[in-house]
mmCIF file of C-alpha atoms in Angstrom:
data_model
loop_
_atom_site.group_PDB
_atom_site.id
_atom_site.type_symbol
_atom_site.label_atom_id
_atom_site.label_comp_id
_atom_site.label_asym_id
_atom_site.label_seq_id
_atom_site.Cartn_x
_atom_site.Cartn_y
_atom_site.Cartn_z
ATOM 1 C CA GLN A 70 0.000 0.000 0.000
ATOM 2 C CA VAL A 71 1.267 3.443 -0.935
ATOM 3 C CA THR A 72 -0.256 6.475 0.759
ATOM 4 C CA LEU A 73 -0.068 9.729 -1.169
ATOM 5 C CA VAL A 74 -0.858 13.137 0.315
ATOM 6 C CA GLU A 75 -1.379 16.237 -1.843
ATOM 7 C CA SER A 76 -1.049 19.833 -0.777
ATOM 8 C CA GLY A 77 -0.868 23.265 -2.354
ATOM 9 C CA GLY A 78 -4.235 23.774 -4.005
ATOM 10 C CA GLY A 79 -6.243 26.946 -3.662
ATOM 11 C CA LEU A 80 -7.769 29.937 -5.397
ATOM 12 C CA VAL A 81 -5.761 31.951 -7.893
ATOM 13 C CA GLN A 82 -6.544 34.554 -10.529
ATOM 14 C CA ASP A 83 -6.345 34.005 -14.262
ATOM 15 C CA GLY A 84 -2.661 34.056 -15.225
ATOM 16 C CA GLY A 85 -1.445 33.177 -11.756
ATOM 17 C CA SER A 86 0.648 30.287 -10.487
ATOM 18 C CA LEU A 87 0.307 27.464 -7.995
ATOM 19 C CA ARG A 88 2.605 24.677 -6.888
ATOM 20 C CA LEU A 89 1.149 21.331 -5.892
ATOM 21 C CA SER A 90 3.112 18.808 -3.865
ATOM 22 C CA CYS A 91 2.559 15.106 -3.358
ATOM 23 C CA THR A 92 4.317 13.395 -0.462
ATOM 24 C CA VAL A 93 5.457 9.878 -1.299
ATOM 25 C CA PRO A 94 6.636 7.230 1.199
ATOM 26 C CA ALA A 95 10.412 7.227 1.154
ATOM 27 C CA ASP A 96 10.674 3.476 0.753
ATOM 28 C CA SER A 97 8.578 3.592 -2.431
ATOM 29 C CA PHE A 98 10.597 6.065 -4.453
ATOM 30 C CA GLY A 99 12.503 3.756 -6.709
ATOM 31 C CA ARG A 100 9.497 1.610 -7.617
ATOM 32 C CA LEU A 101 7.007 4.172 -8.813
ATOM 33 C CA VAL A 102 5.931 6.172 -11.815
ATOM 34 C CA MET A 103 4.164 9.287 -10.550
ATOM 35 C CA GLY A 104 1.396 11.236 -12.210
ATOM 36 C CA TRP A 105 -0.810 14.245 -11.684
ATOM 37 C CA PHE A 106 -4.420 13.985 -12.856
ATOM 38 C CA ARG A 107 -7.337 16.352 -12.689
ATOM 39 C CA GLN A 108 -11.095 16.148 -12.833
ATOM 40 C CA ALA A 109 -13.314 19.121 -13.544
ATOM 41 C CA PRO A 110 -17.042 19.104 -12.740
ATOM 42 C CA GLY A 111 -18.956 17.082 -15.313
ATOM 43 C CA LYS A 112 -15.784 15.886 -17.021
ATOM 44 C CA GLU A 113 -13.743 12.721 -16.964
ATOM 45 C CA ARG A 114 -10.505 12.528 -15.076
ATOM 46 C CA GLU A 115 -7.505 13.258 -17.286
ATOM 47 C CA ILE A 116 -3.791 12.970 -16.890
ATOM 48 C CA VAL A 117 -1.885 16.230 -16.709
ATOM 49 C CA ALA A 118 1.724 15.117 -16.282
ATOM 50 C CA ALA A 119 3.800 12.113 -15.277
ATOM 51 C CA ILE A 120 7.385 11.411 -14.336
ATOM 52 C CA ALA A 121 9.494 8.324 -13.839
ATOM 53 C CA TRP A 122 11.003 8.290 -10.358
ATOM 54 C CA SER A 123 14.450 8.329 -11.899
ATOM 55 C CA ALA A 124 13.272 11.522 -13.627
ATOM 56 C CA SER A 125 14.697 10.119 -16.843
ATOM 57 C CA SER A 126 11.446 10.789 -18.655
ATOM 58 C CA SER A 127 8.323 12.871 -18.254
ATOM 59 C CA TYR A 128 5.001 13.358 -20.007
ATOM 60 C CA TYR A 129 2.687 16.335 -20.373
ATOM 61 C CA SER A 130 -0.801 16.621 -21.781
ATOM 62 C CA ASP A 131 -1.253 19.107 -24.589
ATOM 63 C CA SER A 132 -3.001 21.506 -22.217
ATOM 64 C CA ALA A 133 -0.099 21.380 -19.765
ATOM 65 C CA LYS A 134 2.815 21.706 -22.177
ATOM 66 C CA GLY A 135 4.687 24.950 -21.797
ATOM 67 C CA ARG A 136 2.792 25.972 -18.646
ATOM 68 C CA PHE A 137 3.209 23.136 -16.126
ATOM 69 C CA ALA A 138 6.348 21.389 -14.892
ATOM 70 C CA ILE A 139 6.534 18.130 -12.958
ATOM 71 C CA SER A 140 9.532 17.366 -10.791
ATOM 72 C CA ARG A 141 10.573 15.236 -7.863
ATOM 73 C CA ASP A 142 12.471 16.240 -4.739
ATOM 74 C CA VAL A 143 14.291 13.321 -3.164
ATOM 75 C CA ARG A 144 15.111 15.276 -0.014
ATOM 76 C CA ARG A 145 11.476 16.119 0.664
ATOM 77 C CA ASN A 146 10.097 12.873 -0.771
ATOM 78 C CA THR A 147 7.725 14.806 -2.974
ATOM 79 C CA VAL A 148 6.570 15.020 -6.552
ATOM 80 C CA ASP A 149 5.671 18.594 -7.402
ATOM 81 C CA LEU A 150 3.583 20.190 -10.130
ATOM 82 C CA GLN A 151 4.422 23.813 -10.845
ATOM 83 C CA MET A 152 1.523 25.405 -12.675
ATOM 84 C CA ASN A 153 2.034 28.762 -14.374
ATOM 85 C CA SER A 154 -0.183 30.913 -16.579
ATOM 86 C CA LEU A 155 -3.249 29.285 -15.082
ATOM 87 C CA LYS A 156 -6.561 29.627 -16.879
ATOM 88 C CA PRO A 157 -10.151 29.239 -15.650
ATOM 89 C CA GLU A 158 -10.352 25.980 -17.596
ATOM 90 C CA ASP A 159 -7.629 24.577 -15.330
ATOM 91 C CA THR A 160 -10.139 24.627 -12.474
ATOM 92 C CA ALA A 161 -10.465 21.062 -11.178
ATOM 93 C CA VAL A 162 -9.651 18.695 -8.370
ATOM 94 C CA TYR A 163 -6.047 17.614 -8.864
ATOM 95 C CA TYR A 164 -4.954 14.152 -7.833
ATOM 96 C CA CYS A 165 -1.542 12.670 -7.309
ATOM 97 C CA ALA A 166 -1.277 9.055 -8.424
ATOM 98 C CA ALA A 167 1.326 6.318 -8.560
ATOM 99 C CA LYS A 168 1.849 3.068 -10.361
ATOM 100 C CA LEU A 169 4.516 0.458 -10.082
ATOM 101 C CA ARG A 170 7.108 0.417 -12.820
ATOM 102 C CA GLY A 171 5.955 -1.875 -15.618
ATOM 103 C CA GLU A 172 2.288 -1.631 -14.656
ATOM 104 C CA ASN A 173 -0.278 0.062 -16.889
ATOM 105 C CA LYS A 174 -2.717 1.172 -14.235
ATOM 106 C CA TYR A 175 -2.281 3.831 -11.595
ATOM 107 C CA ALA A 176 -3.176 1.898 -8.467
ATOM 108 C CA TYR A 177 -2.527 4.461 -5.751
ATOM 109 C CA TRP A 178 -4.294 7.800 -5.409
ATOM 110 C CA GLY A 179 -4.218 10.781 -3.128
ATOM 111 C CA GLN A 180 -7.313 12.438 -1.737
ATOM 112 C CA GLY A 181 -7.229 15.321 -4.206
ATOM 113 C CA THR A 182 -6.741 19.045 -3.848
ATOM 114 C CA GLN A 183 -8.977 21.748 -5.301
ATOM 115 C CA VAL A 184 -7.540 24.270 -7.738
ATOM 116 C CA THR A 185 -9.804 27.157 -8.688
ATOM 117 C CA VAL A 186 -8.789 29.778 -11.235
ATOM 118 C CA SER A 187 -10.963 32.860 -11.282
ATOM 119 C CA SER A 188 -11.439 35.002 -14.374
#
């Protein structure tokens, strides 16, 4: 079992920035691929970004490219999502998720953190 805890959501104006953090158990670092997802009201959950724990590769959705950056901090045991140039359409609950290397499905999820971008 892997317990993930998100933090850093909140209310920000159009064009603003937020940084989300996901705390990962230290003994799980080397085994996991980490992702950030989001779900807006009335919409399906979608992946925003993902990173291999070795940080050798990362992925961004088209909507996140150029505005968001995913990174991991081995000292803090966190995976962070820096979100810049936020837009009202970025408003959603953001979830941190993890899957074991080699697995297709994200099996572990955080509780979610609300991000609201006002126009």
